[in-house]
mmCIF file of C-alpha atoms and ligand atoms in Angstrom:
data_model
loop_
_atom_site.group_PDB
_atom_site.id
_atom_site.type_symbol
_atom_site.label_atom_id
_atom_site.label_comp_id
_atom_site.label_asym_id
_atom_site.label_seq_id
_atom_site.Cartn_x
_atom_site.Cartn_y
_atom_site.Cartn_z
ATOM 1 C CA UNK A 1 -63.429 92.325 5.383
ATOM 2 C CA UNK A 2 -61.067 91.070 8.031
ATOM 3 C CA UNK A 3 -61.981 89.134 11.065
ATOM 4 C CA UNK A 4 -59.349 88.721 14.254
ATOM 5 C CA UNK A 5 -60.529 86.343 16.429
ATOM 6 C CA UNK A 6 -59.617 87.516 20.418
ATOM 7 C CA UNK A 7 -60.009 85.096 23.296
ATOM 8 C CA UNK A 8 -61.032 87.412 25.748
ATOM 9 C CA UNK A 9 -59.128 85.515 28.344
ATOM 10 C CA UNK A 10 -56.013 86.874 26.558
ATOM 11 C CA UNK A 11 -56.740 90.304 27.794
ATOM 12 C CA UNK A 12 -55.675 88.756 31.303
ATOM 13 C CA UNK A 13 -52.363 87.730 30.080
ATOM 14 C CA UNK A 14 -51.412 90.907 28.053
ATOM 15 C CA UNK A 15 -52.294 93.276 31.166
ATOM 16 C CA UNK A 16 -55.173 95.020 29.798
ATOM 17 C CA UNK A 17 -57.143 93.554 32.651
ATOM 18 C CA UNK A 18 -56.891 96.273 35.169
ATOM 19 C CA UNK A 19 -58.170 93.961 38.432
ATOM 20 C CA UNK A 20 -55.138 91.317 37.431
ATOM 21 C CA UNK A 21 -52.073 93.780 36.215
ATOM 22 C CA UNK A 22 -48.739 92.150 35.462
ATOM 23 C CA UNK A 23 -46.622 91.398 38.515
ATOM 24 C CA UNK A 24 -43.096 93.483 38.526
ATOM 25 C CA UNK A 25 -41.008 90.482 38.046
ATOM 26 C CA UNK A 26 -42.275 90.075 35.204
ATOM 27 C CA UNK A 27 -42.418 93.341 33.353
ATOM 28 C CA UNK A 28 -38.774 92.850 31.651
ATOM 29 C CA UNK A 29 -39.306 89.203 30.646
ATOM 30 C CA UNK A 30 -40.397 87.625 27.486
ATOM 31 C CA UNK A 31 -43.669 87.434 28.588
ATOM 32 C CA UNK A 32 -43.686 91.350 28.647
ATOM 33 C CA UNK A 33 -42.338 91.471 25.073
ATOM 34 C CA UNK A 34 -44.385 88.926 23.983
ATOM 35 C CA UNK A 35 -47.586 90.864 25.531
ATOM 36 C CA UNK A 36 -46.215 93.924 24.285
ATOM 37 C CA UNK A 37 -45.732 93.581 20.961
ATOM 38 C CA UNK A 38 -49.443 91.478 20.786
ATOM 39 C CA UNK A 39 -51.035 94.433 21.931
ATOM 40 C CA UNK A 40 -49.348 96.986 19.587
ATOM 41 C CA UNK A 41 -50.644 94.007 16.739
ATOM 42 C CA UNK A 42 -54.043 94.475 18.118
ATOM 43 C CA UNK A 43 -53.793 98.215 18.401
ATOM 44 C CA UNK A 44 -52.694 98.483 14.401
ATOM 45 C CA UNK A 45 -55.008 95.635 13.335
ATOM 46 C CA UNK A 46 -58.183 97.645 15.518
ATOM 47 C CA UNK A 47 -56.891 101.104 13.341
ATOM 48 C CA UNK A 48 -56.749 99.456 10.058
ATOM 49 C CA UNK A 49 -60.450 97.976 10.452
ATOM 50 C CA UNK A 50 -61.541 101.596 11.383
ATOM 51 C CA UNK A 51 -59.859 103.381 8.633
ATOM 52 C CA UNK A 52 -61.417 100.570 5.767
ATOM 53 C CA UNK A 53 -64.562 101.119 7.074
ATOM 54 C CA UNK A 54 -64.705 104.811 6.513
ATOM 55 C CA UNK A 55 -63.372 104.266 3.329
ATOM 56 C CA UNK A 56 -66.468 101.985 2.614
ATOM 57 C CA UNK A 57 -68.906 104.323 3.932
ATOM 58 C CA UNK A 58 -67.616 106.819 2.225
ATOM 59 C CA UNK A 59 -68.308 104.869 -1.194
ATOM 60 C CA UNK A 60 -71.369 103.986 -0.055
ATOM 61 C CA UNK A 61 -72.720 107.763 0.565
ATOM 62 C CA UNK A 62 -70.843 108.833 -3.443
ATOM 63 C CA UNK A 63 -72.347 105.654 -5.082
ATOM 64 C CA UNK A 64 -75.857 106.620 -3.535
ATOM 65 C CA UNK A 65 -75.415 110.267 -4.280
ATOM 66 C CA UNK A 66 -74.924 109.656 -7.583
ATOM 67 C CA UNK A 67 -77.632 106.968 -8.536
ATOM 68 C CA UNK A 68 -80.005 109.700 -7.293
ATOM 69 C CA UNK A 69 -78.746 112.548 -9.253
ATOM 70 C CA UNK A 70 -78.867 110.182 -12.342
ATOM 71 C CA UNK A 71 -82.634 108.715 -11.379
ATOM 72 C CA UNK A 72 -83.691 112.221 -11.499
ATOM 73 C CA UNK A 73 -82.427 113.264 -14.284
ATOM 74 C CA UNK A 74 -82.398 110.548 -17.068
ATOM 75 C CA UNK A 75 -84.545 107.632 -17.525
ATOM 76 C CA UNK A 76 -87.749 107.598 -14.903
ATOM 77 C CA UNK A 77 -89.508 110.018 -16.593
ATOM 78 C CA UNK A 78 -90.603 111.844 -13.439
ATOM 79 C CA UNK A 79 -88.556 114.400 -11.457
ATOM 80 C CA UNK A 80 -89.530 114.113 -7.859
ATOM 81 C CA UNK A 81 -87.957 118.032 -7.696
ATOM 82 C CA UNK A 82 -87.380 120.596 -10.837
ATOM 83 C CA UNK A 83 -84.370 123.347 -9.840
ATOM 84 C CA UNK A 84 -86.032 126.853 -8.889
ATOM 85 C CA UNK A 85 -84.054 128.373 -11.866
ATOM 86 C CA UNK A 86 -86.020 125.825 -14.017
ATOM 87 C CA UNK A 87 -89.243 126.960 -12.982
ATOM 88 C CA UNK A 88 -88.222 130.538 -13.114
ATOM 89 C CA UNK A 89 -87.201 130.137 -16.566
ATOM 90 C CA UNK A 90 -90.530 128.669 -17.916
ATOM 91 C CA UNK A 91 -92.505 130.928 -16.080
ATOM 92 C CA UNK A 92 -90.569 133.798 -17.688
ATOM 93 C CA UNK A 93 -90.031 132.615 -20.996
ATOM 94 C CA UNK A 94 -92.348 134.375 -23.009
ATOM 95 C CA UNK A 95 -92.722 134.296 -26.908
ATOM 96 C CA UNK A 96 -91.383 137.304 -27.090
ATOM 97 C CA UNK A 97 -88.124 136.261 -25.659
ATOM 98 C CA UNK A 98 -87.842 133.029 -28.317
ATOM 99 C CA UNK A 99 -88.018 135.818 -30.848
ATOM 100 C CA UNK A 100 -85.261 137.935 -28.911
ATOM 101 C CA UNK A 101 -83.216 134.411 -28.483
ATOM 102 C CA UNK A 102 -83.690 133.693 -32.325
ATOM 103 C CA UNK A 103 -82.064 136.740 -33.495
ATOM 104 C CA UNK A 104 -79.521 136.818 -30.955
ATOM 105 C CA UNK A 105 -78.022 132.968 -30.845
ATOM 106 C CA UNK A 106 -78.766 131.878 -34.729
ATOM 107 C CA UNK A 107 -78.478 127.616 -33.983
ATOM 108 C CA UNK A 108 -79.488 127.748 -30.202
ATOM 109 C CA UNK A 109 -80.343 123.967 -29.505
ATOM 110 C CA UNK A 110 -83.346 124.732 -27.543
ATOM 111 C CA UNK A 111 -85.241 126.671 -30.509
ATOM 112 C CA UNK A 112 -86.995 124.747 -33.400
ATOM 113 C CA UNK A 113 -86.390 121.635 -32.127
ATOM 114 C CA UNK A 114 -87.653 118.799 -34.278
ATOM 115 C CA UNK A 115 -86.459 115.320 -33.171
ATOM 116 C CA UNK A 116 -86.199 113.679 -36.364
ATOM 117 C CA UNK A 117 -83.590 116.786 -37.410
ATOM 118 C CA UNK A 118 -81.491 116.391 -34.222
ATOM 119 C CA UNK A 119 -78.872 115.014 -33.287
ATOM 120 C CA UNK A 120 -78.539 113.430 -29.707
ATOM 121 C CA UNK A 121 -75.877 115.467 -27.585
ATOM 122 C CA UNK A 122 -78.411 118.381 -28.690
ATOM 123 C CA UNK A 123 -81.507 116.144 -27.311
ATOM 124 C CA UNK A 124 -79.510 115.816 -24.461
ATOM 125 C CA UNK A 125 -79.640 119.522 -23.678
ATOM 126 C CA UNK A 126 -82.641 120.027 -24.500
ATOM 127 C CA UNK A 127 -83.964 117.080 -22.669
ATOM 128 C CA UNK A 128 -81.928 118.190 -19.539
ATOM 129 C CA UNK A 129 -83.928 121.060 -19.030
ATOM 130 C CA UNK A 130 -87.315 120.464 -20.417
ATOM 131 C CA UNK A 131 -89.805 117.916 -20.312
ATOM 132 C CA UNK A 132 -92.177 118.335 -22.561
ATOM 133 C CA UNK A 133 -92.799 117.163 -26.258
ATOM 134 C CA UNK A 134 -95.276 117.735 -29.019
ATOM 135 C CA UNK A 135 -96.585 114.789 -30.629
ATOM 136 C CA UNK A 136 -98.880 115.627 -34.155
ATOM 137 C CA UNK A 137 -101.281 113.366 -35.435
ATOM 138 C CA UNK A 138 -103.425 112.976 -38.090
ATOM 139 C CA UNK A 139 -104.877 110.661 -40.986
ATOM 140 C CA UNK A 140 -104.687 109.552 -44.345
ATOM 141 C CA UNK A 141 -108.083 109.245 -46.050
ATOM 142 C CA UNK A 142 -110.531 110.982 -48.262
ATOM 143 C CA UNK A 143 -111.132 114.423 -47.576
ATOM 144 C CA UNK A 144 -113.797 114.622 -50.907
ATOM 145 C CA UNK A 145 -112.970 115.474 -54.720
ATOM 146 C CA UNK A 146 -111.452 118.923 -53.812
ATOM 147 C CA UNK A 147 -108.445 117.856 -50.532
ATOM 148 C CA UNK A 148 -105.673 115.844 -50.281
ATOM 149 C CA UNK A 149 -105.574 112.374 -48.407
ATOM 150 C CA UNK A 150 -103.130 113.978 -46.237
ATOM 151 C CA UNK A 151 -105.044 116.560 -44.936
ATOM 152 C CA UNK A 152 -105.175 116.010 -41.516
ATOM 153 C CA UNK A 153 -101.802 115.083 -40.507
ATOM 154 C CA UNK A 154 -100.716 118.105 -42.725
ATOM 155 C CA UNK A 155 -102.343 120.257 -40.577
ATOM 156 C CA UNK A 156 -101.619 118.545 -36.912
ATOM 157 C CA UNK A 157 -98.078 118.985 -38.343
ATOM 158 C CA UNK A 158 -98.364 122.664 -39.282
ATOM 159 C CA UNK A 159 -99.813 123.677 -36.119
ATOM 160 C CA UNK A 160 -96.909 121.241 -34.309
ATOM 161 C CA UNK A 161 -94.291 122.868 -36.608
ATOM 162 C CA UNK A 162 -95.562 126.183 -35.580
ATOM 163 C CA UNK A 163 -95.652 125.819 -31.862
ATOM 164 C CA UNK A 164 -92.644 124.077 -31.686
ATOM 165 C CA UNK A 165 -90.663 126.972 -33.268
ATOM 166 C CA UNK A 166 -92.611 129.513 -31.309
ATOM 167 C CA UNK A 167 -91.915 127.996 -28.010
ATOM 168 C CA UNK A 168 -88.929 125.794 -28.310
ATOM 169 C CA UNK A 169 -90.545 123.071 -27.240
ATOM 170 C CA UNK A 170 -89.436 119.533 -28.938
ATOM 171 C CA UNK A 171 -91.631 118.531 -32.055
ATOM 172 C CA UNK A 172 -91.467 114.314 -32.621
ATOM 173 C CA UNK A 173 -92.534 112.797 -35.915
ATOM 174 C CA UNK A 174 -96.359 112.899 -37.377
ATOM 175 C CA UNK A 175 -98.127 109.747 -37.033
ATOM 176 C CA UNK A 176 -99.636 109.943 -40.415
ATOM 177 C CA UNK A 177 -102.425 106.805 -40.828
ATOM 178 C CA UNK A 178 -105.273 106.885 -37.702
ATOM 179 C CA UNK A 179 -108.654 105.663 -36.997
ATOM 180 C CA UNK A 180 -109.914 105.918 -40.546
ATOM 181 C CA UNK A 181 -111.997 102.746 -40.942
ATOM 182 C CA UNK A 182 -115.137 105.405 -41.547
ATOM 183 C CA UNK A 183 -113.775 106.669 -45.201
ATOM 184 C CA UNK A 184 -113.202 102.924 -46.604
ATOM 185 C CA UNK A 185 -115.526 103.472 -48.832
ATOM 186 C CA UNK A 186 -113.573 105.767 -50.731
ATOM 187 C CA UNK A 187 -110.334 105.482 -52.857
ATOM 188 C CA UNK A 188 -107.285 105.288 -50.765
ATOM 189 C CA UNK A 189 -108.390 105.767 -47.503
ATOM 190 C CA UNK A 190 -105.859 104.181 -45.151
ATOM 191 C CA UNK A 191 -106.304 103.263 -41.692
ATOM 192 C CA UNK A 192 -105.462 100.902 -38.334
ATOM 193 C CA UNK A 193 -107.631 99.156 -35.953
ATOM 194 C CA UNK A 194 -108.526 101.316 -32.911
ATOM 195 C CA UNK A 195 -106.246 98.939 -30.592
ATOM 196 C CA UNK A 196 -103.402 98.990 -33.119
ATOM 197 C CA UNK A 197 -103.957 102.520 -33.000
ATOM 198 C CA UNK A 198 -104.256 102.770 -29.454
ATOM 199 C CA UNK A 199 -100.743 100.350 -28.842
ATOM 200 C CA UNK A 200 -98.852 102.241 -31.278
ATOM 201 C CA UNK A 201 -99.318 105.335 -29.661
ATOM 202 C CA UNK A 202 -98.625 104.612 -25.766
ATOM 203 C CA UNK A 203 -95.782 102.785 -26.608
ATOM 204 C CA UNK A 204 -93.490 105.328 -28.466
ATOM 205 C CA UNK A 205 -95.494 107.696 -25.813
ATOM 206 C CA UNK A 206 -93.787 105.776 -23.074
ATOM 207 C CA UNK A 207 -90.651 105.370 -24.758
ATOM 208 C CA UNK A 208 -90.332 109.568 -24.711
ATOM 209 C CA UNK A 209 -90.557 108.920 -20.489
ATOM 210 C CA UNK A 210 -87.862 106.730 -20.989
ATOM 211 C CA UNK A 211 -85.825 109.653 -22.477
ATOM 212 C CA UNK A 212 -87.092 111.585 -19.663
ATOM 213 C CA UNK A 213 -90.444 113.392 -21.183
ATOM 214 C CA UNK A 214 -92.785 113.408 -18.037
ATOM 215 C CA UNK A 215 -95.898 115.677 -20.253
ATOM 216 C CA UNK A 216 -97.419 115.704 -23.995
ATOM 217 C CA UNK A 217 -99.616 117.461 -26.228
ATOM 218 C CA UNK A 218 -101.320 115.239 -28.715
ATOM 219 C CA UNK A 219 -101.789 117.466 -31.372
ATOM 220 C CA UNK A 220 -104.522 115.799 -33.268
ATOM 221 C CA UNK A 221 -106.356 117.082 -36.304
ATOM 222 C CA UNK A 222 -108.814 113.852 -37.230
ATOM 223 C CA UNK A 223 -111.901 113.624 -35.032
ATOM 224 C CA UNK A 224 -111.267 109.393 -35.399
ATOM 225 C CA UNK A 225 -108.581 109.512 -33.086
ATOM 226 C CA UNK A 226 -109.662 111.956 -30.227
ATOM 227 C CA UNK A 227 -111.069 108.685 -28.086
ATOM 228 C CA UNK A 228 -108.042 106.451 -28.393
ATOM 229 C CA UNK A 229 -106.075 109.420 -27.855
ATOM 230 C CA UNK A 230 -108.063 110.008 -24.821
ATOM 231 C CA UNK A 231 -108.106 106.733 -23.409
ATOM 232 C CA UNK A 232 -103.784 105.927 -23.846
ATOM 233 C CA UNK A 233 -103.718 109.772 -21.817
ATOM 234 C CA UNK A 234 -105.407 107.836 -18.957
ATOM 235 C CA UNK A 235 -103.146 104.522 -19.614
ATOM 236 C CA UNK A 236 -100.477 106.855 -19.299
ATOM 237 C CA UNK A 237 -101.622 108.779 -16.491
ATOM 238 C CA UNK A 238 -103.198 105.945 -13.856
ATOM 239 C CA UNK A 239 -99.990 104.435 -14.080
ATOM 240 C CA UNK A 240 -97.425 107.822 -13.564
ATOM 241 C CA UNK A 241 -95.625 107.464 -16.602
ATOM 242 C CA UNK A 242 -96.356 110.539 -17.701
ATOM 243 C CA UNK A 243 -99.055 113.000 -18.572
ATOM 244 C CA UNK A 244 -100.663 113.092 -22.111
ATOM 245 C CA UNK A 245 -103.353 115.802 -23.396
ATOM 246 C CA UNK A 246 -105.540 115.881 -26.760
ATOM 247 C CA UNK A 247 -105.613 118.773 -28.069
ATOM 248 C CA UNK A 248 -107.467 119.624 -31.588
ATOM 249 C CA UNK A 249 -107.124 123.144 -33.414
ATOM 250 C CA UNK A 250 -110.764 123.892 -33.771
ATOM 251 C CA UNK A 251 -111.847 123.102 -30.586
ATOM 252 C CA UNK A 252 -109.716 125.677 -28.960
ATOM 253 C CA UNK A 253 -111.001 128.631 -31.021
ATOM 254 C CA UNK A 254 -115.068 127.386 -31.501
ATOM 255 C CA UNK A 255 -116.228 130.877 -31.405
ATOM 256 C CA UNK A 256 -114.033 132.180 -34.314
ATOM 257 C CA UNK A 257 -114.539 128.699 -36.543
ATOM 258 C CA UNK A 258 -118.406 129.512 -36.343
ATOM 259 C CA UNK A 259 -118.109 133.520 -37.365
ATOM 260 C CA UNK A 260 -115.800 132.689 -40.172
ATOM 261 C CA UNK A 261 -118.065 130.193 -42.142
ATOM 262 C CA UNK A 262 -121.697 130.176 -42.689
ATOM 263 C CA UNK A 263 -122.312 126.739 -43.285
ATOM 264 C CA UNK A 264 -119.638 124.777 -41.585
ATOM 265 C CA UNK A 265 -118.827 121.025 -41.479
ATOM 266 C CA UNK A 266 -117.192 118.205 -39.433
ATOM 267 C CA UNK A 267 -115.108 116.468 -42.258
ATOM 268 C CA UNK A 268 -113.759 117.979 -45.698
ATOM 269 C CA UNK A 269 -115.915 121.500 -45.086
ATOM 270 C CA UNK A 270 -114.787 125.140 -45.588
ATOM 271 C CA UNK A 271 -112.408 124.703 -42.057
ATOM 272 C CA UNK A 272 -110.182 122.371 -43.044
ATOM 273 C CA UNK A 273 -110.323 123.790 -46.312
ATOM 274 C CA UNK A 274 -109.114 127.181 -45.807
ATOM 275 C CA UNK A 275 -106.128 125.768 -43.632
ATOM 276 C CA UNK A 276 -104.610 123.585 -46.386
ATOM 277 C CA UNK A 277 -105.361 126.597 -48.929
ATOM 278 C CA UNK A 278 -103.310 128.207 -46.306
ATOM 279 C CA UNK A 279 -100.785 125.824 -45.486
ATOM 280 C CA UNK A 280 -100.544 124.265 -48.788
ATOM 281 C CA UNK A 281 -102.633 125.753 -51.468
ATOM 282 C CA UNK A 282 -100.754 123.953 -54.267
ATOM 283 C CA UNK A 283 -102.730 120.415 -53.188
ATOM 284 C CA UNK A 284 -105.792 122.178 -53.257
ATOM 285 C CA UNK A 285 -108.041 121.953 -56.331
ATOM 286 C CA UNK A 286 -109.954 125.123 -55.932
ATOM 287 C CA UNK A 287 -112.194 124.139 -59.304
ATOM 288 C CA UNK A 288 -113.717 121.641 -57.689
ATOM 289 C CA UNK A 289 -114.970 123.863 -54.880
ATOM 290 C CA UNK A 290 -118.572 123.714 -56.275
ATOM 291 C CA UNK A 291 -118.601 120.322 -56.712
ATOM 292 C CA UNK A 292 -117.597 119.522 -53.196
ATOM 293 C CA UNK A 293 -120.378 121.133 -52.105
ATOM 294 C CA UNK A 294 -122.994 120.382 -54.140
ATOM 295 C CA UNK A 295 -122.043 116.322 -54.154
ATOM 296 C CA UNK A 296 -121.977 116.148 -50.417
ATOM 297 C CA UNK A 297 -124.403 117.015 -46.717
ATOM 298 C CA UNK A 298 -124.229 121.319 -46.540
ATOM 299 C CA UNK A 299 -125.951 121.374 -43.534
ATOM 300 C CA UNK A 300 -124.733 119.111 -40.524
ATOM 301 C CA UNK A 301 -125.933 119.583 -37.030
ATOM 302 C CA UNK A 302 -126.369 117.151 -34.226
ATOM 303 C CA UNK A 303 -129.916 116.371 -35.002
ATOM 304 C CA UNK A 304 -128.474 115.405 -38.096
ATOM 305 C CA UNK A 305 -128.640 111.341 -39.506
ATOM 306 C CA UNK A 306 -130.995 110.969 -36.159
ATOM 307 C CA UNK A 307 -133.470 108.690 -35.594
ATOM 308 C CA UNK A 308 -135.155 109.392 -32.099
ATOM 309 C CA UNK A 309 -131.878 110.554 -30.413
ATOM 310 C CA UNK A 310 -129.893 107.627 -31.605
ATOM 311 C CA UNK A 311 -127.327 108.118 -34.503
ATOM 312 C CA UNK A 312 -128.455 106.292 -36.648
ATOM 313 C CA UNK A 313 -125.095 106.638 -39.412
ATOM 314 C CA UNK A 314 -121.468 104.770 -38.971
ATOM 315 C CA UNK A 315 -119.762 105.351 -42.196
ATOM 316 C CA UNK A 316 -119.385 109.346 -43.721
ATOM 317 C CA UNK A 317 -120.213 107.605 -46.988
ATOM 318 C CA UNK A 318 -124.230 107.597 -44.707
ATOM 319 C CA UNK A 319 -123.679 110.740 -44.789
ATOM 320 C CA UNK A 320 -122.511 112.480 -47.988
ATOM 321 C CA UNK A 321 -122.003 110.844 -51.519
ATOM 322 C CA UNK A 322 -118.686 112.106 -51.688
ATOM 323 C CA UNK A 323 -117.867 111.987 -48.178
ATOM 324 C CA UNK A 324 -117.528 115.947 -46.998
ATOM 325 C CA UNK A 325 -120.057 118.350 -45.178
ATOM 326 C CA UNK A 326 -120.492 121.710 -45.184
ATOM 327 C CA UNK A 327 -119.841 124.963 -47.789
ATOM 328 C CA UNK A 328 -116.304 124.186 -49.390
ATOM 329 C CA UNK A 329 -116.683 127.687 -51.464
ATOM 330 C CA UNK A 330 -116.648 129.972 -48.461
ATOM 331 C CA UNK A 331 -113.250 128.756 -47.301
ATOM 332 C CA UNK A 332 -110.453 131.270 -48.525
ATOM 333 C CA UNK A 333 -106.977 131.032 -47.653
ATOM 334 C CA UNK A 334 -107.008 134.465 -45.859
ATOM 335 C CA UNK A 335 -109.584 132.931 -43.262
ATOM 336 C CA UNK A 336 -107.069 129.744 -43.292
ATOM 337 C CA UNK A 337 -103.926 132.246 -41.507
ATOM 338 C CA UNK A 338 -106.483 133.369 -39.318
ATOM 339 C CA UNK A 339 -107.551 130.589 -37.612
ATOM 340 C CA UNK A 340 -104.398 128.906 -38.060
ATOM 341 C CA UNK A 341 -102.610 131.791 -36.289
ATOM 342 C CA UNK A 342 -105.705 131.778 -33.474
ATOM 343 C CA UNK A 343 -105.555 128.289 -32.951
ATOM 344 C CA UNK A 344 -101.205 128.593 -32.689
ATOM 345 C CA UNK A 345 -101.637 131.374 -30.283
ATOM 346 C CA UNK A 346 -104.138 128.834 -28.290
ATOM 347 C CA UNK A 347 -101.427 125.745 -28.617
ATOM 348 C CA UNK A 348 -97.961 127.963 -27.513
ATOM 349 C CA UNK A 349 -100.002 129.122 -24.580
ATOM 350 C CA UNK A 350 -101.425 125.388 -23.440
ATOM 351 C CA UNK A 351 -97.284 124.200 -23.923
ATOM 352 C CA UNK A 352 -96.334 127.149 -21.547
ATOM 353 C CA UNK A 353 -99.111 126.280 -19.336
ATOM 354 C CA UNK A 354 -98.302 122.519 -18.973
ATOM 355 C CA UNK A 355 -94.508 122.981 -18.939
ATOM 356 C CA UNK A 356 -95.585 124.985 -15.955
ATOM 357 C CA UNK A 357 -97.551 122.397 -14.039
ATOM 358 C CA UNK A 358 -95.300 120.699 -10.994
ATOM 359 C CA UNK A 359 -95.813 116.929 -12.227
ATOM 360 C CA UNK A 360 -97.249 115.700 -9.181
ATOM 361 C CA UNK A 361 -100.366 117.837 -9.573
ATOM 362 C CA UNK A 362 -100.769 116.149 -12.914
ATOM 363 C CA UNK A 363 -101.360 113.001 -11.472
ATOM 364 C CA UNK A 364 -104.164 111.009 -10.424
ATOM 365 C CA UNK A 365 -105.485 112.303 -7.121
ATOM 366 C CA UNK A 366 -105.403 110.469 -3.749
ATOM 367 C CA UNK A 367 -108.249 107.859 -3.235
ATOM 368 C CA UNK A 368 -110.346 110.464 -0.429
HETATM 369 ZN ZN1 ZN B 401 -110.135 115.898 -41.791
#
């Protein structure tokens, strides 16, 4: 910046003062050219501070521009405004046009997008347009004589997997070992503390808002986790990071769980079963069926392990010997694609739904 310094009682002498103009005598002199040529000084000097000050306004206005466009569309994790074409375009999208897109664009980004498989210019345009990511959880622990250890996150990440390809919505990687510390009884049951748990999971959850996720769907498959899944959603939520939902396969078809087994069960039964016999029937050892059933509780109902309205049990082990409930030999792996393909159905249409939602009404309403 440049400063002139003008003694206002110069004005006088340069005949800018119209009550004291310059006498005639002395409009030839060297006072006159002296005058003169200090006023044209004082004219150029009066342009030039003009001209670099539009110039610096005019940075000003691009440099502000541009922060904004950048704030809304990289790191905050919210987006104050979404485009109109955006909106359009998930309200439109239907399955059916994924399966058009599919056939038609082999290698479009925005289909089957799993993180882990991507590489980042192609997260960048997928995370330019859409907001939302799919987040599968499960456990690692005894699921009786007849499951695998893995049963749970297996099938949080089939149903993930699933939805994921069906809607072209981004897929991060299982979180394999939960809230487990009720199976320690048995062989190779792992598990975290429920803070541990509960840290590990908002951060990396935050961490997708830093990449510009604003929603997520836990998709959960171990009944240990729902509450600390539950409570970093409202962590998430009270402070506007971003919004984060629990969502667990049999809970969103309850109706169609209870037809398809007589004698069902919380942990290791006929369910859970029939969906690894579906999604993976080579860890399943379907000799052991029987045994399954006839080591552990059959019939489990909330008055069961009750003593006057209070549960009275902490450990499954309280429970059943070998640490499952329920009828293990109804499960078939025909039932399995059934209610895996009811429960999908349920999942792509909750994604669609909260892609939907404008982000504000996501958040915590105004104190009335
Ligand atoms: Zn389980």
């Amino acid at each position: 910046m440049v400063f002139v310094f003008l003694n206002p009682g110069d004005l006088f002498f340069i005949g800018l003062d119209p009550a004291a103009p310059l006498g005639v005598d002395q409009q030839w002199g060297p006072a006159f050219w002296l005058h003169s040529a200090y006023a044209y000084l004082l004219v150029l000097i009066t342009s030039l501070l003009v001209v670099d000050l539009l110039v610096r306004t005019n940075r000003a206005l691009y440099r502000g521009a541009r922060a904004s466009k950048s704030a809304t569309s990289a790191n905050s994790g919210r987006r104050p405004t979404e485009s109109a074409g955006l909106v359009r375009l998930r309200q439109h999208r239907t399955r059916h046009d994924c399966h058009v897109l599919k056939t038609h664009v082999p290698g479009e980004s925005r289909l089957r997008m799993y993180l882990a498989e991507e590489a980042w210019p192609d997260l960048e345009s997928y995370l330019t347009e859409e907001s939302l990511a799919i987040v599968p959880l499960g456990s690692t622990e005894q699921h009786g004589p007849h499951l695998p250890e893995g049963t749970d996150h297996i099938i949080a990440e089939g149903f993930a997997s699933a939805a994921a390809e069906r809607t072209g919505y981004l897929r991060t990687p299982t979180i394999n070992i939960g809230v487990s510390p009720h199976h320690r009884q048995f062989h190779g049951t792992m598990w975290v503390e429920p803070p541990v748990f509960r840290d590990y999971v908002e951060s990396f959850t935050r961490n997708l808002a830093y990449h510009g996720i604003d929603r997520v769907i836990f998709v959960n498959a171990h009944g240990g986790n729902v509450q600390h899944l539950r409570e970093v959603g409202r962590r998430l939520r009270d402070d506007g990071t971003i919004y984060a939902i629990e969502w667990m396969w049999n809970e969103s078809i309850p109706d169609l769980v209870d037809e398809a087994f007589a004698q069902n069960g919380p942990h290791g039964g006929p369910k859970e079963t029939a969906l690894i016999q579906h999604l993976r029937p080579e860890l399943v050892h379907e000799d052991r069926l029987a045994e399954a059933r006839d080591g552990g509780l059959t019939s489990f109902d909330e008055a069961t392990m009750r003593q006057h309205g209070a549960r009275t049990f902490y450990d499954a082990i309280d429970n059943a010997e070998n640490g499952v409930l329920g009828d293990q030999t109804d499960a078939t792996a025909a039932k399995g694609k059934q209610l895996f393909e009811a429960a999908s159905d349920q999942l792509v249409d909750l994604s669609e739904w909260l892609a939907a939602q404008p982000f504000a009404d996501l958040m915590p309403k105004d104190h009335v």
